[in-house]
Coordinates of C-alpha atoms and ligand atoms in Angstrom, one line a residue:
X27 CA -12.1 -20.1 -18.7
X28 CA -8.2 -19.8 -17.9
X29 CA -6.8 -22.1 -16.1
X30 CA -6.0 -20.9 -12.3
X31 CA -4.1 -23.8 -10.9
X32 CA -1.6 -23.4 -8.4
X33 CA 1.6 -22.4 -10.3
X34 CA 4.7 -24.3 -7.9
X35 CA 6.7 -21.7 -5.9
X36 CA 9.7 -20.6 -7.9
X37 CA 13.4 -21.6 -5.5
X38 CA 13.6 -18.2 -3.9
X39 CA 16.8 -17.1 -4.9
X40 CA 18.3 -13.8 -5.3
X41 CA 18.0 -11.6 -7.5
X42 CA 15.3 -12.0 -9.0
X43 CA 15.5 -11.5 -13.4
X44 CA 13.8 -8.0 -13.9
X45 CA 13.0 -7.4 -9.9
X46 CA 16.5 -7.6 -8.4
X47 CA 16.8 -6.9 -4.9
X48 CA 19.8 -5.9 -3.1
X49 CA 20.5 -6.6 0.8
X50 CA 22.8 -4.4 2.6
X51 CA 25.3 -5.0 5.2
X52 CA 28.1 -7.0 6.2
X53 CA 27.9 -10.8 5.0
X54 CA 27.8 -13.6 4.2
X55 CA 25.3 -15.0 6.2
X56 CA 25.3 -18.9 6.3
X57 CA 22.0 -20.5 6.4
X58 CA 21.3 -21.8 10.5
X59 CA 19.6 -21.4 13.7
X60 CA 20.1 -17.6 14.9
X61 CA 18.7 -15.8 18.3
X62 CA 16.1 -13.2 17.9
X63 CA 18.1 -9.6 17.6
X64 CA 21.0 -11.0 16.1
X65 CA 22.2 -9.8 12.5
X66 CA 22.1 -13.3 10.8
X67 CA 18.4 -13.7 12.1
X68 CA 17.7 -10.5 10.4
X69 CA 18.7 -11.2 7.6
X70 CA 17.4 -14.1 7.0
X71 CA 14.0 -13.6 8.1
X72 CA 14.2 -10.4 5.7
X73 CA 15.4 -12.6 2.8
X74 CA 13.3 -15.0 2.9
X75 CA 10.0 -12.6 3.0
X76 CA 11.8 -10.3 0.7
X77 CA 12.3 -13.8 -1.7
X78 CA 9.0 -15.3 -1.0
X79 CA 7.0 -11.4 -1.9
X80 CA 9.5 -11.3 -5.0
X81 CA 8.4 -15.2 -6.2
X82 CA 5.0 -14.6 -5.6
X83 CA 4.4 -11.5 -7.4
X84 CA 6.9 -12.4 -10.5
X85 CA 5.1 -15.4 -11.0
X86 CA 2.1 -13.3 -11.1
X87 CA 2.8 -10.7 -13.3
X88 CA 4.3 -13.6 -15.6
X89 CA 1.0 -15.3 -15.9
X90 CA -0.4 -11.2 -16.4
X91 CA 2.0 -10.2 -18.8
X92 CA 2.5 -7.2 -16.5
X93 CA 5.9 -5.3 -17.1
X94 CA 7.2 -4.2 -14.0
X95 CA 10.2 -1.9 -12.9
X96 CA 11.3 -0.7 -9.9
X97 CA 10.8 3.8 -10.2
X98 CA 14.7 4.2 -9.1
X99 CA 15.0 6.9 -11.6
X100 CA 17.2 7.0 -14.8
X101 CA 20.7 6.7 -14.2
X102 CA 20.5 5.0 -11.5
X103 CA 21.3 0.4 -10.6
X104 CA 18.0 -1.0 -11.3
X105 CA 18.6 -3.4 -8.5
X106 CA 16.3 -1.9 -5.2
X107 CA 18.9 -1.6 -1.9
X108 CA 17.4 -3.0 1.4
X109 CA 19.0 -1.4 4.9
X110 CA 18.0 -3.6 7.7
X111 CA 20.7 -1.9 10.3
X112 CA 21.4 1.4 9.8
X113 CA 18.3 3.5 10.7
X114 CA 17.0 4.4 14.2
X115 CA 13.8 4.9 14.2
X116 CA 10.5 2.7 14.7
X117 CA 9.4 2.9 11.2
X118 CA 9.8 1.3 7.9
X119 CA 10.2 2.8 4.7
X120 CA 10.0 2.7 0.6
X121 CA 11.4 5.7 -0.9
X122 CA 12.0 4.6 -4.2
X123 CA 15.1 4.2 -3.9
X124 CA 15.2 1.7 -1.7
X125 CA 13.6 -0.1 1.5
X126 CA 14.8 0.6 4.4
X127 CA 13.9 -0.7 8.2
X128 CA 14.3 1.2 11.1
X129 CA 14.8 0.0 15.0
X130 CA 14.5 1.4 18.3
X131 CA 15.0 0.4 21.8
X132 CA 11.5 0.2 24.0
X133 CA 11.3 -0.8 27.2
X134 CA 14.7 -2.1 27.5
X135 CA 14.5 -4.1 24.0
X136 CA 15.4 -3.6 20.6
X137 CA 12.9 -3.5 18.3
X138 CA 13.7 -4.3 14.9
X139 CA 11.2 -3.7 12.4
X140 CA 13.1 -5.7 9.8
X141 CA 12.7 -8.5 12.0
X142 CA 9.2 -8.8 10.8
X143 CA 7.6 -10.8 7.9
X144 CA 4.6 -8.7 7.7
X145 CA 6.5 -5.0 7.5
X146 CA 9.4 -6.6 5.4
X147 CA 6.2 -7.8 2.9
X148 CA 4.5 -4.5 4.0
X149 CA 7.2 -2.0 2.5
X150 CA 8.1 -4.1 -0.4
X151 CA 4.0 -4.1 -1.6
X152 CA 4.4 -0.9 -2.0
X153 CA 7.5 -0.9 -4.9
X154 CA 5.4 -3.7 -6.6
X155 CA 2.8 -1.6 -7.0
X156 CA 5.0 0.9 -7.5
X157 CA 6.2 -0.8 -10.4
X158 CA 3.6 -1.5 -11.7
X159 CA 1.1 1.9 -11.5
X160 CA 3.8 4.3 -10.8
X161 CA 1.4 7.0 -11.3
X162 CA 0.0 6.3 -7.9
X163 CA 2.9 7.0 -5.7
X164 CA 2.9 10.8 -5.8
X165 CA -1.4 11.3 -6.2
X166 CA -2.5 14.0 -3.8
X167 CA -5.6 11.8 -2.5
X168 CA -6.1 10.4 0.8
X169 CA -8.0 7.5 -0.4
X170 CA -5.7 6.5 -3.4
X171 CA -2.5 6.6 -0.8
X172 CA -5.3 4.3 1.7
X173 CA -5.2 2.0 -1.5
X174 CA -1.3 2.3 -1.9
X175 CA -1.1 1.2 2.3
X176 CA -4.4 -1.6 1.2
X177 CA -2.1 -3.0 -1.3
X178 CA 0.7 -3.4 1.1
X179 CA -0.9 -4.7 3.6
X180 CA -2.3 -7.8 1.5
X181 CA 0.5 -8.1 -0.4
X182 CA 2.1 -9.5 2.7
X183 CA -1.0 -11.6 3.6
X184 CA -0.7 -13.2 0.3
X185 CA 3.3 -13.6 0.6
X186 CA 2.9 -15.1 4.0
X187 CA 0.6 -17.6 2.5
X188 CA 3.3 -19.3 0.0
X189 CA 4.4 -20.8 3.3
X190 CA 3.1 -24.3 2.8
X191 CA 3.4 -24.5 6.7
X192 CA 2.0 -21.5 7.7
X193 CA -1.1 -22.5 5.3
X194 CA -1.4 -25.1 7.5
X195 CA -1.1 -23.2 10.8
X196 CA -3.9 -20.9 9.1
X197 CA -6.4 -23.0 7.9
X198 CA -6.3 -24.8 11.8
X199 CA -6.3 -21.8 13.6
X200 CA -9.3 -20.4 11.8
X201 CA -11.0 -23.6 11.1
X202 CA -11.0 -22.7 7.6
X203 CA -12.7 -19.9 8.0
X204 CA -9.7 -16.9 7.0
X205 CA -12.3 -13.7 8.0
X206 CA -11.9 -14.8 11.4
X207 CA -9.0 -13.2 13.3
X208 CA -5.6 -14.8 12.8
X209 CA -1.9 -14.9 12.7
X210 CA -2.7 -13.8 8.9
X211 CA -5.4 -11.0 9.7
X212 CA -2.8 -9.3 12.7
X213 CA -1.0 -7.4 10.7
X214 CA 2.5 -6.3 12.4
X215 CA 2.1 -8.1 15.8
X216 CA 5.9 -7.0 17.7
X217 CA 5.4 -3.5 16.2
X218 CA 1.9 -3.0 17.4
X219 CA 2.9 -3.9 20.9
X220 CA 6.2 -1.8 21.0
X221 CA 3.8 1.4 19.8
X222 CA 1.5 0.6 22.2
X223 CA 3.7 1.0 25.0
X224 CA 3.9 4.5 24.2
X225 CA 1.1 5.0 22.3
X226 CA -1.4 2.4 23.3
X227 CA -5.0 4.6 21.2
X228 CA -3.0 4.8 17.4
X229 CA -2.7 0.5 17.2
X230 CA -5.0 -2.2 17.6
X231 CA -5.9 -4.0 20.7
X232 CA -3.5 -7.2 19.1
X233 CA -1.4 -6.3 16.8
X234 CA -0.8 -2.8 14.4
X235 CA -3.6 -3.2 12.2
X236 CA -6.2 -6.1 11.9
X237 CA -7.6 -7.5 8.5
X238 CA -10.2 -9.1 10.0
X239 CA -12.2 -5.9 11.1
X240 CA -15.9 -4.5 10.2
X241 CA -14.7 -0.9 8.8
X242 CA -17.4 0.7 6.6
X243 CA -16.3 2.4 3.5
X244 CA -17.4 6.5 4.3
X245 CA -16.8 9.6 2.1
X246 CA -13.3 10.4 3.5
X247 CA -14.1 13.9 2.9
X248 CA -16.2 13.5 5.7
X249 CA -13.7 11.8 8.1
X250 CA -11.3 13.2 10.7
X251 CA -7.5 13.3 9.5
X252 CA -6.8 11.2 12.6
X253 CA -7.9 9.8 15.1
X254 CA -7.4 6.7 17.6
X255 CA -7.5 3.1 16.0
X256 CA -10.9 1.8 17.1
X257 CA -12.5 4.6 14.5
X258 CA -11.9 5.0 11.0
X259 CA -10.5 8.1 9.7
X260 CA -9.1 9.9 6.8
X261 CA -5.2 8.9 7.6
X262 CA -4.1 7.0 4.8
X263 CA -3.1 3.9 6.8
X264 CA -6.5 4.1 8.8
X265 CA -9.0 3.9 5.8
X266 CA -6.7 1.4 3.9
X267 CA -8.6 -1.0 6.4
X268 CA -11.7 -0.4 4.9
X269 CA -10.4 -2.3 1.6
X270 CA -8.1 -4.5 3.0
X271 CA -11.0 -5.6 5.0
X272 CA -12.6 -6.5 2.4
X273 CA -10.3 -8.0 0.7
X274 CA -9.7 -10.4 3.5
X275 CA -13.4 -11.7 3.6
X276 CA -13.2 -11.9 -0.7
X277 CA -10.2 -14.5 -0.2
X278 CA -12.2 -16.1 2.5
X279 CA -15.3 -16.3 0.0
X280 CA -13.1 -17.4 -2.8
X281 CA -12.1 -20.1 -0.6
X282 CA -15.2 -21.4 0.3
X283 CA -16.3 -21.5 -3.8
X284 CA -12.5 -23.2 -4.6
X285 CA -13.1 -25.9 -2.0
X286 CA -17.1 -26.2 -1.8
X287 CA -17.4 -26.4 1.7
X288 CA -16.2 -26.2 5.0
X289 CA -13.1 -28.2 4.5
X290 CA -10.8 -26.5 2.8
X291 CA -7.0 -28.2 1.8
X292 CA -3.9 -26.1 2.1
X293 CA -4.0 -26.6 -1.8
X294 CA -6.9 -25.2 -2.4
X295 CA -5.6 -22.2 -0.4
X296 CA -3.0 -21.7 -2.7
X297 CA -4.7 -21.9 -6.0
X298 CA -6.9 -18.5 -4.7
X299 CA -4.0 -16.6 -3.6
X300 CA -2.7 -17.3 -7.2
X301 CA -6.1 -16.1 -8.4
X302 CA -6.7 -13.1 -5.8
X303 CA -2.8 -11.8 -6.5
X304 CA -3.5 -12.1 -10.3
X305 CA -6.9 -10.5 -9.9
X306 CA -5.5 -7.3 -7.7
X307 CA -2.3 -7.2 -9.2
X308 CA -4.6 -6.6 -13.2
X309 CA -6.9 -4.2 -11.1
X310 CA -4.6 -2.0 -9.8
X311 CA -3.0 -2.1 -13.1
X312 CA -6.1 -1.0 -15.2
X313 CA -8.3 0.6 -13.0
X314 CA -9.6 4.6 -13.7
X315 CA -7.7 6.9 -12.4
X316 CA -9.8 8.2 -10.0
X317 CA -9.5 10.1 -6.2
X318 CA -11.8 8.0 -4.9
X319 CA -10.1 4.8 -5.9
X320 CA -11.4 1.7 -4.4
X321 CA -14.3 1.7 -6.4
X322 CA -13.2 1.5 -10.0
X323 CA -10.3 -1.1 -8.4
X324 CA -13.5 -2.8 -7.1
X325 CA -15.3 -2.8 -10.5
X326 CA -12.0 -3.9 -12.5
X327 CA -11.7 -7.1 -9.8
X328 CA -15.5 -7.7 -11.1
X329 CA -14.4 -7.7 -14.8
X330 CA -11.4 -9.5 -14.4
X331 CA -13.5 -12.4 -12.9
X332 CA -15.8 -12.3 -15.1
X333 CA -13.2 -12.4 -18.0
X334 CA -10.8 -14.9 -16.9
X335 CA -12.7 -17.0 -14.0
X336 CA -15.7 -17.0 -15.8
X337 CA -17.4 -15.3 -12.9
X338 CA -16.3 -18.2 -10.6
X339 CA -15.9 -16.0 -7.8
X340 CA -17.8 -13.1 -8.1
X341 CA -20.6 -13.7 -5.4
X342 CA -17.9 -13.7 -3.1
X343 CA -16.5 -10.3 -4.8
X344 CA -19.4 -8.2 -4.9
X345 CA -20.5 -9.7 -1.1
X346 CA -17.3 -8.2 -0.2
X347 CA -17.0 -5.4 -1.6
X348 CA -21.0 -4.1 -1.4
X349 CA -20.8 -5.5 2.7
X350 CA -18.0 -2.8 2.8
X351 CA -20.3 0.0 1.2
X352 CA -17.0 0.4 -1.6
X353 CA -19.5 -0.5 -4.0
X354 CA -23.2 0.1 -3.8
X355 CA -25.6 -3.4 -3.4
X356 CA -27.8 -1.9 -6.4
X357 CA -24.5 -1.1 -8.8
X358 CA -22.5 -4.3 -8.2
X359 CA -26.1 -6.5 -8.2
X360 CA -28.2 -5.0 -10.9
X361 CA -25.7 -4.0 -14.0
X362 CA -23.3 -6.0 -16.1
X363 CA -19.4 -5.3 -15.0
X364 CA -17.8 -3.6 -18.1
X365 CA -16.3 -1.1 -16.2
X366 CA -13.8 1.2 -19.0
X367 CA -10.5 0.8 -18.5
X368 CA -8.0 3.1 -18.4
X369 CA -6.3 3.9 -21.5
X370 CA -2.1 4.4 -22.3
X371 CA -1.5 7.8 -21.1
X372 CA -2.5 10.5 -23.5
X373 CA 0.3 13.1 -24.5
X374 CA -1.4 16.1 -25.1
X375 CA 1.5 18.5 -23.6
X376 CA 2.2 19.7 -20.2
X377 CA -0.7 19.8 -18.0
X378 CA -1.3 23.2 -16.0
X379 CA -0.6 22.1 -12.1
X380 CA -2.8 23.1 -9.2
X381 CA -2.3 26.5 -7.3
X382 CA -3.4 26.7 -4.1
X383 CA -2.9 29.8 -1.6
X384 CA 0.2 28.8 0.7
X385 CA -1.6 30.9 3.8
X386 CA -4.8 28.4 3.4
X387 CA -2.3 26.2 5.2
X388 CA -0.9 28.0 7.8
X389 CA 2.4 28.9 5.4
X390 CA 3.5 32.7 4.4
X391 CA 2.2 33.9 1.3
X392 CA 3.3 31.6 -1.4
X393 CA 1.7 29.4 -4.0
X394 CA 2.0 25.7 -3.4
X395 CA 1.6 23.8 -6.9
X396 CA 0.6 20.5 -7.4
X397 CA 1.4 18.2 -10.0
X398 CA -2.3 17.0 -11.9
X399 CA -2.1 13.2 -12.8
X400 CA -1.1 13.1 -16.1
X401 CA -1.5 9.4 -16.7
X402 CA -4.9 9.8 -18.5
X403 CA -4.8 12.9 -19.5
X404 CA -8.7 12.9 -21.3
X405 CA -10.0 11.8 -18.2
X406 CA -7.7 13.9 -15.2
X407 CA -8.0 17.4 -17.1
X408 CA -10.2 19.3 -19.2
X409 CA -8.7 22.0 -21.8
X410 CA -5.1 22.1 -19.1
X411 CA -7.3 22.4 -16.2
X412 CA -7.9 19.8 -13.3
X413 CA -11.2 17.9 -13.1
X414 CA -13.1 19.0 -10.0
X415 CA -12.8 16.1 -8.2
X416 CA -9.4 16.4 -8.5
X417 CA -8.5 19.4 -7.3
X418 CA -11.0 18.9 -4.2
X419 CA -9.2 15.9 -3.6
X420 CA -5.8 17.4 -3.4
X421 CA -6.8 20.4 -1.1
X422 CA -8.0 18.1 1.4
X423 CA -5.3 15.9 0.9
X424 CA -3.0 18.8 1.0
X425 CA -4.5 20.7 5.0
X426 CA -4.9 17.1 6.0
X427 CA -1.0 16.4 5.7
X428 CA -0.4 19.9 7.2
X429 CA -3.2 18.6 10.4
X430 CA -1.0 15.8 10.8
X431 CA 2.2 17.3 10.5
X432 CA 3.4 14.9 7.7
X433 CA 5.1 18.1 5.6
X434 CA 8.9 18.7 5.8
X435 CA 9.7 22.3 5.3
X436 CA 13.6 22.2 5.2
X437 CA 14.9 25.0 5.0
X438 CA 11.6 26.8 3.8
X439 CA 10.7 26.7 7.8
X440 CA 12.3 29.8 8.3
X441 CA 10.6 31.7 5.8
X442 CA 7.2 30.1 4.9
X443 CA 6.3 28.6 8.1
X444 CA 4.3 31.6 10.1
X445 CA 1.8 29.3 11.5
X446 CA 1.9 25.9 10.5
X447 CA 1.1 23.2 12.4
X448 CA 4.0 21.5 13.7
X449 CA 3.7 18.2 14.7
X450 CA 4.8 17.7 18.5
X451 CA 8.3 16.3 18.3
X452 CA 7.5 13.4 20.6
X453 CA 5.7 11.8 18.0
X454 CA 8.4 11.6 15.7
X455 CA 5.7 12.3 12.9
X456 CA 7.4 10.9 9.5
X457 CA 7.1 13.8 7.7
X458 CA 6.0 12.3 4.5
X459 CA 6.1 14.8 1.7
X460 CA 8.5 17.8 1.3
X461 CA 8.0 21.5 -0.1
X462 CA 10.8 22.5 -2.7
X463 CA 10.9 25.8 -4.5
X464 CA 9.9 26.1 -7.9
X465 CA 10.3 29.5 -8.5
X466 CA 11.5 32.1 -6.1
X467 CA 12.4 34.7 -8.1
X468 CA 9.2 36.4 -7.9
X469 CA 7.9 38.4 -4.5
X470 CA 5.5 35.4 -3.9
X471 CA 7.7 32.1 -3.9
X472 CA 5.9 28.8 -5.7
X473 CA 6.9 25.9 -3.8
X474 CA 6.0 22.1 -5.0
X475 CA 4.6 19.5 -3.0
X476 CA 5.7 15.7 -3.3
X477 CA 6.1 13.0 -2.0
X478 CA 9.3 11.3 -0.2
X479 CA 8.5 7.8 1.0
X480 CA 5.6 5.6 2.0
X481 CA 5.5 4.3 5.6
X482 CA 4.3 1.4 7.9
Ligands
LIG28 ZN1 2.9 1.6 4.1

């Protein structure tokens, strides 16, 4: 069995060798005691998370031998900007090319959402992963984008938690017991109140979205593209809570095995973050390339355990992730866990994207294409076509983001939008993904879906 001690946090210091991060705005900001709202707080609340995220996961993918690179694009500074200032808007958001945090003024108050560990972790989860299973950031499936948001989401909890004192503060609060509702589990506390001023159904009761819930993994074919917090649906940052759930009771279980009882040290705490980051960061990394994504992520957790811990922690695992219905009690129970792994990604020349009929969507007649996953090639397409699943996947996908408005047309909204839905403009509805023409020169236009940023 490998050894899965507690590796010491690196100095946070920026940049970071490989991972360089790049905050924006006037400086320099000397180290001190700043009031809430003011640019020096800002930044060095940002910082730090930014610094204790970065230290966390390099340290992880170090012991992994994961190579990671932020997707900026050729050409371009490898370093990944941060804008803390400039946008107005109550949102946060990783574009690839850089983070950026948004603020608006509700009920009198500026809300910053830089201002906050959890989204400043939040948004920079997302280029980890990003650099690390790049392939994931433009997949038209609602429930690999829910892992995307999953992934996020604990890769603040698990940032948050290299704070020796707020270990502390955790382990007191929930009497050792981290399923139980906490500063860690309320995810986004400030923002989830200033949205529930104006939109008190789309949050939770305490905060924007709570770890510690009871979500049930369903089908999200069979869900609702929205819908208000207390219910699950098919909206990307909805279901995530099914897994992040989950995950949140597996670190809870892994606790209980790492400290053999009820009494667990702020030590022992750390060494299964260490183990839980290297465990999600390996299965995110090699997991099938599936729509319905939790599962093989699930099953490559299993192995890694198994692999490296020796199956140390796998009762808590497959408790957490059968409870959750993301695997099924009889699989994860009855059969070894050799789940494949994905392999390098195959060249086998350009893969035939998906057509789908523009006026399905409420659009003029036009073909909207969409890009197959190419990362497997064997496994995602059979003689240039799409695999089923795929391409039911992606249609869904595809008239959910039109339900929710999340498409910007540009200037295509002239000529392609006949009866699309448009999303009421006092939701501010980020529109996620953009149209682009691909070829026009014909009488039908092809226009190609992709993604622009991830959100909060
Ligand atoms: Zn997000």
């Amino acid at each position: 069995m490998k050894d899965c001690q507690p590796v010491p946090t690196p100095v946070p210091l920026l940049p970071h060798e490989g991972l360089v991060i790049n905050i924006q705005g006037a400086g320099p900001h000397k180290p001190g005691r700043y009031r809430k709202g003011t640019d020096d707080f800002r930044y060095w609340v940002a910082r730090e998370a930014l610094c204790r995220g970065l230290s966390f996961w390099r340290t992880v993918f170090d012991c992994e031998k994961l190579e990671a690179r932020w997707q900026r694009g050729k050409g371009r500074d490898q370093s990944l900007p941060v804008r803390l200032n400039e946008l107005v808007d109550l949102n946060a958001y990783y574009d690839r090319t850089r983070l950026d945090f948004g603020h608006k003024v509700i009920a009198g108050e500026t809300v910053y959402t830089g201002e906050s560990p959890d989204i400043v972790g939040h948004e920079l989860g997302h280029a980890v992963l990003d650099s690390i299973r790049p392939e994931l950031f433009d997949a038209e499936s609602d429930e690999v984008a829910a892992f995307h948001e999953a992934f996020a989401d604990i890769s603040a909890i698990l940032s948050t938690l290299q704070l020796e004192s707020f270990r502390v503060s955790v382990l007191e609060e929930t009497e050792g017991r981290l399923q139980n509702t906490s500063r860690l589990s309320r995810f986004g506390e400030q923002l989830g109140a200033a949205i529930r001023y104006r939109r008190p159904d789309t949050v939770d009761a305490d905060c924007l979205r709570n770890a510690a819930n009871s979500f049930f993994y369903t089908d999200p074919r069979k869900l609702p593209p929205t819908g208000p917090a207390v219910l699950l649906s098919s909206a990307p940052h909805s279901f995530s809570r099914v897994f992040t759930g989950a995950f949140l009771e597996i670190l809870a279980g892994m606790l209980r095995i790492e400290s053999k009882g009820d009494n667990p040290t702020v030590t022992e705490l750390q060494t299964v973050v260490h183990c839980a980051g290297r465990m999600l960061a390996s299965a995110a990394r090699d997991a099938l390339f599936e729509p319905a994504f939790f599962a093989p992520v699930a099953r490559r957790l299993i192995s890694y355990d198994e692999t490296v811990f020796d199956r140390k922690f796998r009762s808590a695992i497959l408790t957490g992730f059968a409870r959750r219905g993301i695997l099924q009690v009889g699989e994860v129970f009855a059969r070894p866990t050799t789940p494949p792994k994905r392999q390098p990604a195959a060249s086998e020349g350009p893969v035939e994207p998906l057509r789908f009929d523009g006026r399905r969507f409420g659009l003029s007649d036009c073909d909207i294409l969409v890009q197959v996953p190419v990362e497997n090639g064997k496994k995602l397409q059979k003689n240039g076509v799409a695999e089923p699943d795929w391409e039911d996947a992606a249609e869904r996908f595809l008239l959910n983001l039109f339900r929710r408005g999340r498409v910007e047309l540009g200037e295509l909204e002239v000529s392609l939008a006949r009866d699309a839905v448009h999303p009421p403009v006092f939701l501010d509805t980020p529109r996620s993904h953009e149209l682009r023409i691909a070829d026009g020169s014909g009488k039908k236009p092809t226009v190609l879906i992709s993604r622009r940023f991830f959100d909060i």
